PDB file of C-alpha atoms in Angstrom:
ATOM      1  CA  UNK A   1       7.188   1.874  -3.924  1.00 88.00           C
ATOM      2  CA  UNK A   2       5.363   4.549  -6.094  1.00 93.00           C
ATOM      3  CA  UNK A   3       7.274   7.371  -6.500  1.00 96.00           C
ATOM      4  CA  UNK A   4       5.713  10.862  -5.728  1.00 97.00           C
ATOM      5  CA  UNK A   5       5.098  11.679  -9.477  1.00 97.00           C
ATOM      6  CA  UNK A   6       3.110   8.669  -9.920  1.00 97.00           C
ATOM      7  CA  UNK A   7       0.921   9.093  -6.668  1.00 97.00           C
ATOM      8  CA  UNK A   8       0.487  12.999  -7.541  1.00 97.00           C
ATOM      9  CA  UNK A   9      -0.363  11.941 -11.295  1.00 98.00           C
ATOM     10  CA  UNK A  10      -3.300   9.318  -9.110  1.00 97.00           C
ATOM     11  CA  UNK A  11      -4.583  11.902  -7.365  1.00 96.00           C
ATOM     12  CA  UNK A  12      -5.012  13.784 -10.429  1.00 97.00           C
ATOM     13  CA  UNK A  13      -6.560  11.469 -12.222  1.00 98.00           C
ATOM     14  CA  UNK A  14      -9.130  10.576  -9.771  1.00 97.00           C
ATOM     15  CA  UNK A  15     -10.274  14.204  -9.650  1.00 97.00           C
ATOM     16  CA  UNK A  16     -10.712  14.693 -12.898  1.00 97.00           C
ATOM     17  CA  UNK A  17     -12.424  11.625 -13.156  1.00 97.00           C
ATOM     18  CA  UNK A  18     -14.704  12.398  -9.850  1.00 95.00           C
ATOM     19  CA  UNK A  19     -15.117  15.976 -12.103  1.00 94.00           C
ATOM     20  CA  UNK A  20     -15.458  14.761 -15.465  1.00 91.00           C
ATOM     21  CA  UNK A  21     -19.182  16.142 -15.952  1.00 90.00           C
ATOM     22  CA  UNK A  22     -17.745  19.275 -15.369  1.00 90.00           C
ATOM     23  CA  UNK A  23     -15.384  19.577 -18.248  1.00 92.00           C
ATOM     24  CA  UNK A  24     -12.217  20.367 -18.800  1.00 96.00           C
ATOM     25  CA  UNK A  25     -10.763  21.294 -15.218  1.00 96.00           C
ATOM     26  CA  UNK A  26      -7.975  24.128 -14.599  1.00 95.00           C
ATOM     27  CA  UNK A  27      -4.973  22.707 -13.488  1.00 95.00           C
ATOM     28  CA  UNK A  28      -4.387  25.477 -10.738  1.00 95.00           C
ATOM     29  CA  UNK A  29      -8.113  23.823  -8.908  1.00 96.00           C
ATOM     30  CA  UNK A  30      -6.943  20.251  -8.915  1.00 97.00           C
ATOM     31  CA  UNK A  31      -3.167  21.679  -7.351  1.00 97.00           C
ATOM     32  CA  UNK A  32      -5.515  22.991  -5.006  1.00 97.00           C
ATOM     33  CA  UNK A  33      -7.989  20.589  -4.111  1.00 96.00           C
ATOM     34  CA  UNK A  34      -5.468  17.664  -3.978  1.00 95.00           C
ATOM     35  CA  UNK A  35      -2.466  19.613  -2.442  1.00 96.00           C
ATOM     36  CA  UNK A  36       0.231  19.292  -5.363  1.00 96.00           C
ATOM     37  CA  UNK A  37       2.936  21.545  -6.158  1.00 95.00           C
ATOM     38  CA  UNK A  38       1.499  23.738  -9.359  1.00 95.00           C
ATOM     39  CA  UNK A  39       4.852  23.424 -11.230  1.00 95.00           C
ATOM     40  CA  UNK A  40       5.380  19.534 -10.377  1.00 95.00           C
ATOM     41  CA  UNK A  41       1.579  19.240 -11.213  1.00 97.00           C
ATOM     42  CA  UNK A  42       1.874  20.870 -14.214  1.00 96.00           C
ATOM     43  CA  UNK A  43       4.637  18.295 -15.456  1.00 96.00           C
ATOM     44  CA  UNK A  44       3.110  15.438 -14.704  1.00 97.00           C
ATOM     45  CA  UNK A  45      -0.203  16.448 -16.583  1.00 97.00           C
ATOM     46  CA  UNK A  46       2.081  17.125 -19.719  1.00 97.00           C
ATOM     47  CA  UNK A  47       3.665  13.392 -19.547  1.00 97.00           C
ATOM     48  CA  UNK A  48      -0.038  12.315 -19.359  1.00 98.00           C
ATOM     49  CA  UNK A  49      -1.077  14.168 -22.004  1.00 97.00           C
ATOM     50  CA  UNK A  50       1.673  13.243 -24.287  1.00 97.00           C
ATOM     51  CA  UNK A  51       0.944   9.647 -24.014  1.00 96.00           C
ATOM     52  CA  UNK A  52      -2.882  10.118 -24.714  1.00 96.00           C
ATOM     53  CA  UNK A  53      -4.326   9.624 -21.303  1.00 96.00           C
ATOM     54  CA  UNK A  54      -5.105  13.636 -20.912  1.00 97.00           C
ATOM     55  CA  UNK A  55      -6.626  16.102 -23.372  1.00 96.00           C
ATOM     56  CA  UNK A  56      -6.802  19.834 -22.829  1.00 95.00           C
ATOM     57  CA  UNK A  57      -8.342  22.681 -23.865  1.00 92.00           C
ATOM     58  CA  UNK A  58      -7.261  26.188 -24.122  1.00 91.00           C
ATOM     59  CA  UNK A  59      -9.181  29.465 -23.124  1.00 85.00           C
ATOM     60  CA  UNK A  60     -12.105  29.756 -21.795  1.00 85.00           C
ATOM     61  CA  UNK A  61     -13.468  26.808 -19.804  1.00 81.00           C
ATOM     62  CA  UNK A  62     -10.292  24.969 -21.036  1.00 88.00           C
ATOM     63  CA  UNK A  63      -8.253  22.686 -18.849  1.00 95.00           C
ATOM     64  CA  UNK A  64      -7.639  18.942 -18.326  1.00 97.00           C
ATOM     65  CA  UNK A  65      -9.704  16.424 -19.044  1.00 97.00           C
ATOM     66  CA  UNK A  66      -9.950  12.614 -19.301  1.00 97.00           C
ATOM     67  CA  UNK A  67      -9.464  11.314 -22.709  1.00 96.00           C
ATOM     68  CA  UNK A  68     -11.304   7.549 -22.062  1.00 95.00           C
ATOM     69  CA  UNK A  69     -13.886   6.419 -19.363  1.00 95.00           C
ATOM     70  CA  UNK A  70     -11.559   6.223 -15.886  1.00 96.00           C
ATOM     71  CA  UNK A  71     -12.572   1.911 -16.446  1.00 96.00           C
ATOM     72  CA  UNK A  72     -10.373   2.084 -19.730  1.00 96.00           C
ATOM     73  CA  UNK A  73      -7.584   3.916 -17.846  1.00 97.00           C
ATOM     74  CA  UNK A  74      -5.428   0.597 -16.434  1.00 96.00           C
ATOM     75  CA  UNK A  75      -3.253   1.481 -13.355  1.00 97.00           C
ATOM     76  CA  UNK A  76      -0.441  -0.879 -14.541  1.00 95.00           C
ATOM     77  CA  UNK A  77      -0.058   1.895 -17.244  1.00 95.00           C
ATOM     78  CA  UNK A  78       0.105   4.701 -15.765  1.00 97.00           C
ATOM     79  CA  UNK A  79       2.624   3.160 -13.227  1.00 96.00           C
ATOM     80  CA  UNK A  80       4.932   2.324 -16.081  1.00 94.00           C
ATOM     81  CA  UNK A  81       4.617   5.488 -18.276  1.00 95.00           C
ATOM     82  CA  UNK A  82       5.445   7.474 -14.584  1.00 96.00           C
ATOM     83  CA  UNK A  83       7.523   5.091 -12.873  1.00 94.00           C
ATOM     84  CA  UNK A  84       9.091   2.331 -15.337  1.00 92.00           C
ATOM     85  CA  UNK A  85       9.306  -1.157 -14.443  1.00 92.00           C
ATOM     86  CA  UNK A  86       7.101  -2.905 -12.618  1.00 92.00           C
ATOM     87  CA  UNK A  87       9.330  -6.126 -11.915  1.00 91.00           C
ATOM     88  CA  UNK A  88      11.896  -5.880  -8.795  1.00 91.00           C
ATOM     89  CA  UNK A  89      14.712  -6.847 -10.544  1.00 89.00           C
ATOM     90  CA  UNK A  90      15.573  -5.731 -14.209  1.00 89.00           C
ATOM     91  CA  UNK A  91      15.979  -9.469 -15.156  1.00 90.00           C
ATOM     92  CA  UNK A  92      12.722 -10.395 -14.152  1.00 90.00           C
ATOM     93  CA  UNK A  93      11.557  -6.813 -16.234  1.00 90.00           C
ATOM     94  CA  UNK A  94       8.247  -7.925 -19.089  1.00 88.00           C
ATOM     95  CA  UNK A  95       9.334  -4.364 -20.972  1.00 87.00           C
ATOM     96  CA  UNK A  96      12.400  -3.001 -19.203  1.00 87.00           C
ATOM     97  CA  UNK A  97      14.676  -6.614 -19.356  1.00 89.00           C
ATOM     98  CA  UNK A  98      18.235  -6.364 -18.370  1.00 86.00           C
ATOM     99  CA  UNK A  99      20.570  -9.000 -17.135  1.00 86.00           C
ATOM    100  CA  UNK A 100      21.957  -8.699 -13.822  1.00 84.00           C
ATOM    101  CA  UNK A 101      25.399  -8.060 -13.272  1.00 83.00           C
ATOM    102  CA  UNK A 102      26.972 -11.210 -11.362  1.00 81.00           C
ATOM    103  CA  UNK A 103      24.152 -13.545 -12.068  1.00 80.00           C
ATOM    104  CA  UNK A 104      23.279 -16.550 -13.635  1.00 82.00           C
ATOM    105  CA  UNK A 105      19.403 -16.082 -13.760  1.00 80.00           C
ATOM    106  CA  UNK A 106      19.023 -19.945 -14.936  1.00 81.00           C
ATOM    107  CA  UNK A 107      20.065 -21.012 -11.227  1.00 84.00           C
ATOM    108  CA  UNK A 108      19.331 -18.087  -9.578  1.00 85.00           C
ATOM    109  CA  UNK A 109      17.205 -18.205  -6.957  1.00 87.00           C
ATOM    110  CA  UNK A 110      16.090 -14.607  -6.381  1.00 88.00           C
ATOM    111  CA  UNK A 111      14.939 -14.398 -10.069  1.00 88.00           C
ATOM    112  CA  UNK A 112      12.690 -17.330  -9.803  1.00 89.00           C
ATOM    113  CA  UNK A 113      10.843 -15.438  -6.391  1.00 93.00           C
ATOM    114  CA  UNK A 114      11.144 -12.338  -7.843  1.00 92.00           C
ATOM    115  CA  UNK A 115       9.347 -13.227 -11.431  1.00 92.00           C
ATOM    116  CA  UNK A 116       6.406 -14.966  -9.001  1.00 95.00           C
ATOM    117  CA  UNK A 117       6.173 -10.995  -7.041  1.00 95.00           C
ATOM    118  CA  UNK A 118       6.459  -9.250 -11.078  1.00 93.00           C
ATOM    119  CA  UNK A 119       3.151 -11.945 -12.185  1.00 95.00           C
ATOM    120  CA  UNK A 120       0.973 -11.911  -8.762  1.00 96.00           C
ATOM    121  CA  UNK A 121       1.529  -8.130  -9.171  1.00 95.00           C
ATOM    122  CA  UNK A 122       0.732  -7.359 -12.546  1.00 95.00           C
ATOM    123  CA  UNK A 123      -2.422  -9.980 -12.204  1.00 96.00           C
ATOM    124  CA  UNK A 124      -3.582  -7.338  -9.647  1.00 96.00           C
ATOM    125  CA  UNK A 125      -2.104  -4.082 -11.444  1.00 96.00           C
ATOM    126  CA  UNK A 126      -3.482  -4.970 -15.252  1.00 95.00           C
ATOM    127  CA  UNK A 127      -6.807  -5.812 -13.502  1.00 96.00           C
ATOM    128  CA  UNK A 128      -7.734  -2.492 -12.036  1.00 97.00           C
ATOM    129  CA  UNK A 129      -8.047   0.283 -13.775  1.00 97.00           C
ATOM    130  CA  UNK A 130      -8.482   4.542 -12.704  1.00 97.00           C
ATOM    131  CA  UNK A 131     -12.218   3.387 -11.553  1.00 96.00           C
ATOM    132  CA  UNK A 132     -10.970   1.167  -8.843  1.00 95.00           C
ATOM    133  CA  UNK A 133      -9.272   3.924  -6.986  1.00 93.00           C
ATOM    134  CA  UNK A 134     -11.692   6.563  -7.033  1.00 91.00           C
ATOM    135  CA  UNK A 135     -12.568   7.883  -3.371  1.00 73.00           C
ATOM    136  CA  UNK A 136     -15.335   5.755  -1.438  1.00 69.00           C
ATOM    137  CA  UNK A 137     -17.778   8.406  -0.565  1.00 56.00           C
TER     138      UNK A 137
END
């Protein structure tokens, strides 16, 4: 499951993208509009900045702001940067690998199901991208 950092950091991504011709937005307005805790808000926006996702300005009409087109923003991403791995099972981890304690992954069964789940998901996940989960209006 996503954890409630990543679906807060979704939600504000999505308004600043469905805002983006307005500028830079103030962090306090998106808490608002999307119902986040300022503080927790305010974290995640940092994270996002720090890996290049986010800009900001400072001042007057400063805020948040995308840094690329929401298209060039790829959810699989964002889900890692927030939430780590996206495989089940660290031995079945593209970026995160870790053998299993009390395993032998060449016969093991749950590894084999398990890597199937980590490719079928990431074939959906590296696919979309910030645009694809924009509200319907």
């Amino acid at each position: 499951m996503l954890s409630k950092k990543t679906q807060y950091a979704f939600h504000a991504l999505t308004y600043l993208a469905e805002n983006q011709d307005k500028g830079p937005v103030l962090i306090s307005e998106i808490s608002e509009e999307r119902k986040i805790s300022l503080k927790f808000l305010e974290n995640i926006l940092l994270e996002l900045k720090k890996s290049g996702i986010l800009g900001s300005k400072k001042g007057k009409g400063g805020g948040y702001y995308l840094i690329k087109p929401p298209e060039e923003i790829g959810l699989a991403k964002i889900i890692r940067l927030l939430d780590g791995p996206i495989a089940l099972l660290p031995c079945v981890s593209l970026n995160y690998y870790e053998r299993c304690e009390n395993c032998q992954e060449e016969i093991c069964g749950l590894n084999v199901v398990m890597s199937e789940v980590r490719d079928n998901t990431l074939k959906v996940l590296e696919n979309k991208s910030l645009k694809d989960v924009l509200r319907k209006h």
